[in-house]
mmCIF file of N, CA and C in Angstrom:
data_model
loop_
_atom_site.group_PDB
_atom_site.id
_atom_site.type_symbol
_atom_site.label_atom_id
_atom_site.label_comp_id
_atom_site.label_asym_id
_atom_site.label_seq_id
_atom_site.Cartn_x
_atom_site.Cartn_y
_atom_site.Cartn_z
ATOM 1 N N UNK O 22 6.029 8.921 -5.114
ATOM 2 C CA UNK O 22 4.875 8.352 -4.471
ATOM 3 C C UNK O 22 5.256 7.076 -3.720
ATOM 4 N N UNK O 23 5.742 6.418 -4.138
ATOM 5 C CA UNK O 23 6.365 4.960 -3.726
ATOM 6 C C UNK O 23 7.306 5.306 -2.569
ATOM 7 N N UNK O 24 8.109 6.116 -2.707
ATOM 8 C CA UNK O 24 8.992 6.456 -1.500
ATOM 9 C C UNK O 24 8.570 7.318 -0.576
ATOM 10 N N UNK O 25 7.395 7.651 -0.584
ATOM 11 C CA UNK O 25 6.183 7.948 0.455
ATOM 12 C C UNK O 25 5.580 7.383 1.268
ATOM 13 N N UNK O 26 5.152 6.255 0.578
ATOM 14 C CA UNK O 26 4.457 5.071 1.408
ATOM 15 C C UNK O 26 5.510 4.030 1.959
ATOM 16 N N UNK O 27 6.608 4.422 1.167
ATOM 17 C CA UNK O 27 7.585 3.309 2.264
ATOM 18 C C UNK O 27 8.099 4.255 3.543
ATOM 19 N N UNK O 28 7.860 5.702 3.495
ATOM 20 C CA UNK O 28 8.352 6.002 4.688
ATOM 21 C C UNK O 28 6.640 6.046 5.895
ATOM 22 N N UNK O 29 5.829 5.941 5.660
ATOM 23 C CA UNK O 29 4.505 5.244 6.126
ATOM 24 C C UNK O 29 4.584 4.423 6.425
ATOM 25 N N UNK O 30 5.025 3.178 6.071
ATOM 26 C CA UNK O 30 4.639 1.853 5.833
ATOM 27 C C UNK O 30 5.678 1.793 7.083
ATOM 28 N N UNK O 31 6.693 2.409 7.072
ATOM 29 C CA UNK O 31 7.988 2.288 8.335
ATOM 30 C C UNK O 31 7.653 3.136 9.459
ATOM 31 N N UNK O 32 7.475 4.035 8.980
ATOM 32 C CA UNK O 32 6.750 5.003 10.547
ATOM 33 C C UNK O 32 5.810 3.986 11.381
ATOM 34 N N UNK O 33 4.959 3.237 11.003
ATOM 35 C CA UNK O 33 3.837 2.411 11.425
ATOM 36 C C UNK O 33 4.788 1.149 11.727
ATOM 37 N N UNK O 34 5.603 0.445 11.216
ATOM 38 C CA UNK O 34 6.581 -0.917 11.223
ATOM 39 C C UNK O 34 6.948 -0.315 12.679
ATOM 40 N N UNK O 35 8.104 1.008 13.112
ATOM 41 C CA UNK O 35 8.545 1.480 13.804
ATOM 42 C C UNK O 35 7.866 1.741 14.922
ATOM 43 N N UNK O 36 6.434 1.912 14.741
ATOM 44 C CA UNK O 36 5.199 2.433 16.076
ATOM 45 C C UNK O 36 5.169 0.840 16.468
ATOM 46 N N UNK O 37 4.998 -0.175 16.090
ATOM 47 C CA UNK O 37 4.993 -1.604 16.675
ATOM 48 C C UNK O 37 3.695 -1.988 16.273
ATOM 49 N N UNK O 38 3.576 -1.566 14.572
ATOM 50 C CA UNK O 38 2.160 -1.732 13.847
ATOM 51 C C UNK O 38 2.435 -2.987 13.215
ATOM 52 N N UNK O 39 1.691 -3.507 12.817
ATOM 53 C CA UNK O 39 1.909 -5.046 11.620
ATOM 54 C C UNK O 39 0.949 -4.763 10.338
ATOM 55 N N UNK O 40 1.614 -4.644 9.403
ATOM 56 C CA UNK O 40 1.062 -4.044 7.880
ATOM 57 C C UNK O 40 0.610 -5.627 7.586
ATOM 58 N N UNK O 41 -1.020 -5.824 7.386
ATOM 59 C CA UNK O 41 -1.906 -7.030 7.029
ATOM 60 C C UNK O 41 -1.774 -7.149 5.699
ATOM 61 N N UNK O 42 -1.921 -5.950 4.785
ATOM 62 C CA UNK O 42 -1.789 -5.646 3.360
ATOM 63 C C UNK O 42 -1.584 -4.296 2.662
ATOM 64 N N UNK O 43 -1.273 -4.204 1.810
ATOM 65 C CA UNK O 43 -0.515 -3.147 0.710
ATOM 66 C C UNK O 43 -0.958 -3.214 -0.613
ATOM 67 N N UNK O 44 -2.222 -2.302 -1.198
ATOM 68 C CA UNK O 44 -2.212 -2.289 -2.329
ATOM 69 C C UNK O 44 -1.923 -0.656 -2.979
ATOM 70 N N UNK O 45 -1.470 -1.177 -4.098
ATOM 71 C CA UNK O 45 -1.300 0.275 -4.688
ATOM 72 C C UNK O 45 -2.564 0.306 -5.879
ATOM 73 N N UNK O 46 -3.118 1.238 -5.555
ATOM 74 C CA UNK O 46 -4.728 1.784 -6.614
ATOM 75 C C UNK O 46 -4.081 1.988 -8.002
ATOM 76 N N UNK O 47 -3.101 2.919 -7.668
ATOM 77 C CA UNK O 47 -2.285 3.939 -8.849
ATOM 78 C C UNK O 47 -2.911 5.202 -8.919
ATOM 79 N N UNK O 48 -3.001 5.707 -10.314
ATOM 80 C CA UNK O 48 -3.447 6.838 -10.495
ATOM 81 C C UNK O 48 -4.811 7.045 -10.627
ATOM 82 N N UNK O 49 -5.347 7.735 -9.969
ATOM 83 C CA UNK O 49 -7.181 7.616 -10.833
ATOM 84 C C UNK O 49 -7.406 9.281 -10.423
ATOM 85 N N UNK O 50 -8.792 9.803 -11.231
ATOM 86 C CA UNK O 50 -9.368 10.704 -11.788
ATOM 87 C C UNK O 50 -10.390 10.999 -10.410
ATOM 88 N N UNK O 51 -10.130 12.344 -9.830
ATOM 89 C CA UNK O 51 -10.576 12.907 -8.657
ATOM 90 C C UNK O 51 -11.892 12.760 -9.231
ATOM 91 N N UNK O 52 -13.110 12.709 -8.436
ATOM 92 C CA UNK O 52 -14.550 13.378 -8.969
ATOM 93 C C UNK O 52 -14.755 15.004 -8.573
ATOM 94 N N UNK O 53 -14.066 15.693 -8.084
ATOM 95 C CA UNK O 53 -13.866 16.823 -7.884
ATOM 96 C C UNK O 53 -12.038 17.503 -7.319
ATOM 97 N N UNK O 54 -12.081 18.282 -8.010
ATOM 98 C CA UNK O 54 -11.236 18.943 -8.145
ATOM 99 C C UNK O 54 -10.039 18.917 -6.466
ATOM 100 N N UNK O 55 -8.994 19.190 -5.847
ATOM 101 C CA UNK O 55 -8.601 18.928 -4.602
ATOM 102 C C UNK O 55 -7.265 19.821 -4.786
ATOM 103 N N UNK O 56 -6.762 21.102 -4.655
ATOM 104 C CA UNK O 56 -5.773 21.862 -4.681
ATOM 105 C C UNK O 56 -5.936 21.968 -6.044
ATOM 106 N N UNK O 57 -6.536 22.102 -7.007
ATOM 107 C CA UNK O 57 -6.684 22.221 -8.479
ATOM 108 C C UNK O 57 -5.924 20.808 -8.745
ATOM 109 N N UNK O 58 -6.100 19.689 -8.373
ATOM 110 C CA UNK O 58 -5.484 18.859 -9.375
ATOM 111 C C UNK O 58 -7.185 17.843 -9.701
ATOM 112 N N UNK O 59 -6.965 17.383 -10.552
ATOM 113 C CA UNK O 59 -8.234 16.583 -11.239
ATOM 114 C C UNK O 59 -7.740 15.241 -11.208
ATOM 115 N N UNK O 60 -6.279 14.891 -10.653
ATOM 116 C CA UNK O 60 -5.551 13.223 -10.624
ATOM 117 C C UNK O 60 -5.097 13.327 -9.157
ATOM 118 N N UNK O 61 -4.971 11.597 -8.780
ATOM 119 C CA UNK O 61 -4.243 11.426 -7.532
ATOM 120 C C UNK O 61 -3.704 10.058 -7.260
ATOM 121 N N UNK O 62 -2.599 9.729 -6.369
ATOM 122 C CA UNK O 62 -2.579 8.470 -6.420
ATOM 123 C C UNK O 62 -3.020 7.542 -5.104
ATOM 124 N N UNK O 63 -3.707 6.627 -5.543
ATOM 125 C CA UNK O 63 -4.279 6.003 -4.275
ATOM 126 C C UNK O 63 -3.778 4.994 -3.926
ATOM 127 N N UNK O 64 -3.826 4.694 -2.699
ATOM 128 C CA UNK O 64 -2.695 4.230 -1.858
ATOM 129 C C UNK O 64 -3.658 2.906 -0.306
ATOM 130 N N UNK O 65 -3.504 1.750 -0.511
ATOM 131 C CA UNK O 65 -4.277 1.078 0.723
ATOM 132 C C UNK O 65 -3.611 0.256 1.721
ATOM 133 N N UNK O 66 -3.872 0.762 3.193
ATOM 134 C CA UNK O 66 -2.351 0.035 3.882
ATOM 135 C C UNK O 66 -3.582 -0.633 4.961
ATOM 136 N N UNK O 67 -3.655 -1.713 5.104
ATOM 137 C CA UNK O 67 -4.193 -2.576 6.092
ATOM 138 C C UNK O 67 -3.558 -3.241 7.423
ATOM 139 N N UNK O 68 -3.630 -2.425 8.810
ATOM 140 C CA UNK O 68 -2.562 -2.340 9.400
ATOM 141 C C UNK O 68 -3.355 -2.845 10.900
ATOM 142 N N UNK O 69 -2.522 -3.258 11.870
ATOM 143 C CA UNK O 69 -3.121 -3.698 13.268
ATOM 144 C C UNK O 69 -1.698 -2.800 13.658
ATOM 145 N N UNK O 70 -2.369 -1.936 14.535
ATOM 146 C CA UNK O 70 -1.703 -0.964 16.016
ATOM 147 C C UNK O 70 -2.520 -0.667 16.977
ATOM 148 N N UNK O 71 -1.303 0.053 17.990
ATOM 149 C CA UNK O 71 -2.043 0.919 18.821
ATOM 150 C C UNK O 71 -2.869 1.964 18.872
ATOM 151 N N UNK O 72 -3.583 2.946 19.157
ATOM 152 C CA UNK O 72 -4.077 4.230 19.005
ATOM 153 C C UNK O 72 -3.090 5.693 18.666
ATOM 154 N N UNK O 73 -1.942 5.035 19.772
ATOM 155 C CA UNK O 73 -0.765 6.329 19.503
ATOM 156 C C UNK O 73 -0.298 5.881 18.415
ATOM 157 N N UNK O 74 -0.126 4.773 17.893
ATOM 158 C CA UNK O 74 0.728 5.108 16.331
ATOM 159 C C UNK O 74 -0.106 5.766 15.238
ATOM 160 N N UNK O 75 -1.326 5.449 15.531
ATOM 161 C CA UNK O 75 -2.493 5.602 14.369
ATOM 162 C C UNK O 75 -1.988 7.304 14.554
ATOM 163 N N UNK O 76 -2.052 7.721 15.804
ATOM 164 C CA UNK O 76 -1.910 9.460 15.762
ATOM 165 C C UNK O 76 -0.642 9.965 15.424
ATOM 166 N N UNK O 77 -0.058 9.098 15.761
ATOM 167 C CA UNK O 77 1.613 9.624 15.276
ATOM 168 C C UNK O 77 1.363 9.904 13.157
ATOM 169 N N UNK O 78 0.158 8.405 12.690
ATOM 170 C CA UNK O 78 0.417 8.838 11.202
ATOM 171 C C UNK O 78 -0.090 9.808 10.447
ATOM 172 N N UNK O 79 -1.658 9.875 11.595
ATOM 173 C CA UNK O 79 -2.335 11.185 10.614
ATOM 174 C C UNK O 79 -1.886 12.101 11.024
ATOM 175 N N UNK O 80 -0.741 12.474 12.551
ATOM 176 C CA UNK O 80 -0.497 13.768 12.358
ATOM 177 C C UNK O 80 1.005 13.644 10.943
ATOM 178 N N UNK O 81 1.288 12.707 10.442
ATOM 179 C CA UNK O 81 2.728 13.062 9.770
ATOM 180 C C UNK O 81 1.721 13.150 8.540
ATOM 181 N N UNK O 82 0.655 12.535 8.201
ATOM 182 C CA UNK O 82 -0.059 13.148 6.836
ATOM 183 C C UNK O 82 -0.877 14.215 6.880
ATOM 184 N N UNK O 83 -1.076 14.732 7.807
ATOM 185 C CA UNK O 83 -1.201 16.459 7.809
ATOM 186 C C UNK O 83 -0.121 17.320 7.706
ATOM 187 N N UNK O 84 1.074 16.854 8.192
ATOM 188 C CA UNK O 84 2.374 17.814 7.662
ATOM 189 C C UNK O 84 2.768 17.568 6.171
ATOM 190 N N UNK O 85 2.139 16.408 5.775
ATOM 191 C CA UNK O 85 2.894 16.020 4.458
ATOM 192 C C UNK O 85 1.960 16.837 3.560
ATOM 193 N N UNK O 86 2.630 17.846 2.994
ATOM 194 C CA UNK O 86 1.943 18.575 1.401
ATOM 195 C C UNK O 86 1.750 17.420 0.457
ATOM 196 N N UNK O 87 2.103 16.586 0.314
ATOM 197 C CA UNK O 87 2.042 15.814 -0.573
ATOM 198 C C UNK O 87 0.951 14.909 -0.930
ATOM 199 N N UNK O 88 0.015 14.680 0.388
ATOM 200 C CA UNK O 88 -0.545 14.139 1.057
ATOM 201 C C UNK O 88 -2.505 14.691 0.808
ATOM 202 N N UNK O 89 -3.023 14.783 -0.237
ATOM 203 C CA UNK O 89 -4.483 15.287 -0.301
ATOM 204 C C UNK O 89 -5.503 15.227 0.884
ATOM 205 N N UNK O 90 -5.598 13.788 0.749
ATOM 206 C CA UNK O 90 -6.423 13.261 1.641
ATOM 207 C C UNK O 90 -5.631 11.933 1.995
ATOM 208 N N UNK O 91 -6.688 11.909 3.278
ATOM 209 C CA UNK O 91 -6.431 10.476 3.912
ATOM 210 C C UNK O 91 -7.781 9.935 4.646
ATOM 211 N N UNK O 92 -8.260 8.656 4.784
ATOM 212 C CA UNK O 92 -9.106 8.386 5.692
ATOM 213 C C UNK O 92 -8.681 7.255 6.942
ATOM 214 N N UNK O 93 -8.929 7.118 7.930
ATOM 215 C CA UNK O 93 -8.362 6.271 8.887
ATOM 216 C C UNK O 93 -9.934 5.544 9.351
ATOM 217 N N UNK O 94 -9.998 4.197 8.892
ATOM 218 C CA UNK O 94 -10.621 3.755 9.509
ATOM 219 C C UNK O 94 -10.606 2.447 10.681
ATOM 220 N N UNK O 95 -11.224 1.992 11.391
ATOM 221 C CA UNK O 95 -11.261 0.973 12.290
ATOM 222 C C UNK O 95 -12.543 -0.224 11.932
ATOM 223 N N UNK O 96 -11.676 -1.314 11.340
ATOM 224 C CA UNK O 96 -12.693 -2.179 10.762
ATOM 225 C C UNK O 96 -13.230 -3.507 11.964
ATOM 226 N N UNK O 97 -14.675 -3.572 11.679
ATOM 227 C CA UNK O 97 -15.115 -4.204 13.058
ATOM 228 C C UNK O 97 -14.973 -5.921 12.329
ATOM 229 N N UNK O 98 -15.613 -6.798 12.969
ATOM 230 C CA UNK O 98 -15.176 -8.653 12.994
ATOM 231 C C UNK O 98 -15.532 -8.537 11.021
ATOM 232 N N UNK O 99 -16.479 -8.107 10.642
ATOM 233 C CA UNK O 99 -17.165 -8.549 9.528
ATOM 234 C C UNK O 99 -16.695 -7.656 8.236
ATOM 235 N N UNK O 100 -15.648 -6.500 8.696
ATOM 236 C CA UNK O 100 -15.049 -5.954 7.484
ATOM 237 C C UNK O 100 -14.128 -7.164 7.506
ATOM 238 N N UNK O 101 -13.601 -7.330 8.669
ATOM 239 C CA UNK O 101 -12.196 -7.832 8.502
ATOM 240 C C UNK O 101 -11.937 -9.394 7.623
ATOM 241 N N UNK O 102 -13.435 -10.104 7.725
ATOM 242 C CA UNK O 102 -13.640 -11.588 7.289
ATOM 243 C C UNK O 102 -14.126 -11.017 5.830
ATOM 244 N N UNK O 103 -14.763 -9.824 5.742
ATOM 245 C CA UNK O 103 -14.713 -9.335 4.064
ATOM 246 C C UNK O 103 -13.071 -9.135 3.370
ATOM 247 N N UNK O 104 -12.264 -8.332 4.160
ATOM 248 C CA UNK O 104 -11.113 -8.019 3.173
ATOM 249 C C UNK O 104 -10.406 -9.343 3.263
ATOM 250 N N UNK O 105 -10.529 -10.390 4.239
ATOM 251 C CA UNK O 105 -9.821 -11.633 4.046
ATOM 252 C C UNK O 105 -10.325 -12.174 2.517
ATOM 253 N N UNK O 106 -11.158 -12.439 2.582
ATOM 254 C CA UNK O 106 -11.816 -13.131 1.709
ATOM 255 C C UNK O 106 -11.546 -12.219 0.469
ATOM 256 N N UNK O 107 -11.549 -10.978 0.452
ATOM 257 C CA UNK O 107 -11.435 -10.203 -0.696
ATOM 258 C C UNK O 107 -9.598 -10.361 -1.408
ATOM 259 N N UNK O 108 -9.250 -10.697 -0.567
ATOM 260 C CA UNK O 108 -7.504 -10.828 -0.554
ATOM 261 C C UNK O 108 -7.408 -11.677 -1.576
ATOM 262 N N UNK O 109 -7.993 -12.889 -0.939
ATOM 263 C CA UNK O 109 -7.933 -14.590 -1.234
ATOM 264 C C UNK O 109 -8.754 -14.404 -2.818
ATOM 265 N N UNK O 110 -9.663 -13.580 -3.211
ATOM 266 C CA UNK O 110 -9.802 -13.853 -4.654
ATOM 267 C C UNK O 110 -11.367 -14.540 -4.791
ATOM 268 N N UNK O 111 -11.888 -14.582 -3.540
ATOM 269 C CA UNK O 111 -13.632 -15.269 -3.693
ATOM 270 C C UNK O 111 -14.576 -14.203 -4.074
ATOM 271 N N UNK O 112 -14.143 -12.933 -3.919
ATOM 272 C CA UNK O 112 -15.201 -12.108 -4.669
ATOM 273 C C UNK O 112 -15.498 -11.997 -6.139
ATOM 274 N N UNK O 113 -14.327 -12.792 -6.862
ATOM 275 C CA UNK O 113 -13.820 -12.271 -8.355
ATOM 276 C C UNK O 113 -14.877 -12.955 -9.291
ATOM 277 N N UNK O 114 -15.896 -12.552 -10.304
ATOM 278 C CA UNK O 114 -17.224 -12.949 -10.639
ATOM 279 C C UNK O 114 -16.647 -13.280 -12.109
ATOM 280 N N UNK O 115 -16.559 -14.460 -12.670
ATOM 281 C CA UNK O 115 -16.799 -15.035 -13.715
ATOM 282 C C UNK O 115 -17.687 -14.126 -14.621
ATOM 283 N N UNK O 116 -17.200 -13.637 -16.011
ATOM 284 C CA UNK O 116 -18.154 -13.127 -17.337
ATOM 285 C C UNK O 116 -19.462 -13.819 -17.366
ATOM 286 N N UNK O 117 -20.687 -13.312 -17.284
ATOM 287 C CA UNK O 117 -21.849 -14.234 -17.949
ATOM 288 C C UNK O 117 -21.488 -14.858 -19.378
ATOM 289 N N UNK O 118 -22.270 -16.250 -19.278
ATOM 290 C CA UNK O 118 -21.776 -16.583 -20.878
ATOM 291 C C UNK O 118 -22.812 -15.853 -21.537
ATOM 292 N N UNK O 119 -22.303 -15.926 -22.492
ATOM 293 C CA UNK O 119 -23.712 -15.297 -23.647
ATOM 294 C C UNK O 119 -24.297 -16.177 -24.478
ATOM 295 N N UNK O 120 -25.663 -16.721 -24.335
ATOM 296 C CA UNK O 120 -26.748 -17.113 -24.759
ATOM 297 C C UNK O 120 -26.473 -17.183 -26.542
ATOM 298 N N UNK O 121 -26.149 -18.570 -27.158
ATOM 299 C CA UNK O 121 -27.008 -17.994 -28.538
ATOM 300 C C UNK O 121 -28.135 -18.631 -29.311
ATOM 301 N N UNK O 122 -28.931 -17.584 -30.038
ATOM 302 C CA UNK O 122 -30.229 -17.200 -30.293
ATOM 303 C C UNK O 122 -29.948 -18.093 -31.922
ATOM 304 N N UNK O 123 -30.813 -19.021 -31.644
ATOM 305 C CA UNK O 123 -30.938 -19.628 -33.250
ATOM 306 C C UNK O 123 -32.066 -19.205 -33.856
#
């Protein structure tokens, strides 16, 4: 899996893309079934390119069997000031304290 996304992560380096961020999900539990498997590993690449590289990747993750799904999206001014901020750690919500009852 890892040596998957590094040949991604370079196909896109190589198109004259700039990788913003890289997280790895890991493994998690399909909600429906996808070639009979019920697991998959998820994978998040946050990237600035052109249009032709973007096509150069989903056509190499349609050749890739390996490859379930993919989604390609294009994030407008206000995703992009969300995943900043989501990066940086300001979404992360403190436990409620818990109240005690005398």
């Amino acid at each position: 899996m890892k040596d998957a996304v590094k040949k991604y992560v370079k196909l896109l380096k190589d198109s004259g893309a700039k990788i913003v961020n890289e997280e790895i999900w890991g493994l998690k539990k399909l909600t429906y079934q996808i070639q009979h498997k019920s697991t998959g590993f998820f994978n998040l690449l946050e990237f600035t390119a052109d249009p032709s590289a973007i096509d150069k990747l989903e056509t190499e993750f349609r050749r890739d069997e390996g490859v379930m799904r993919f989604l390609t999206v294009s994030l407008d001014k206000h995703a992009l000031t969300y995943n900043e901020k989501r990066r940086k750690g300001e979404f992360k919500q403190s436990k409620p304290k818990e109240e005690k009852v005398s």
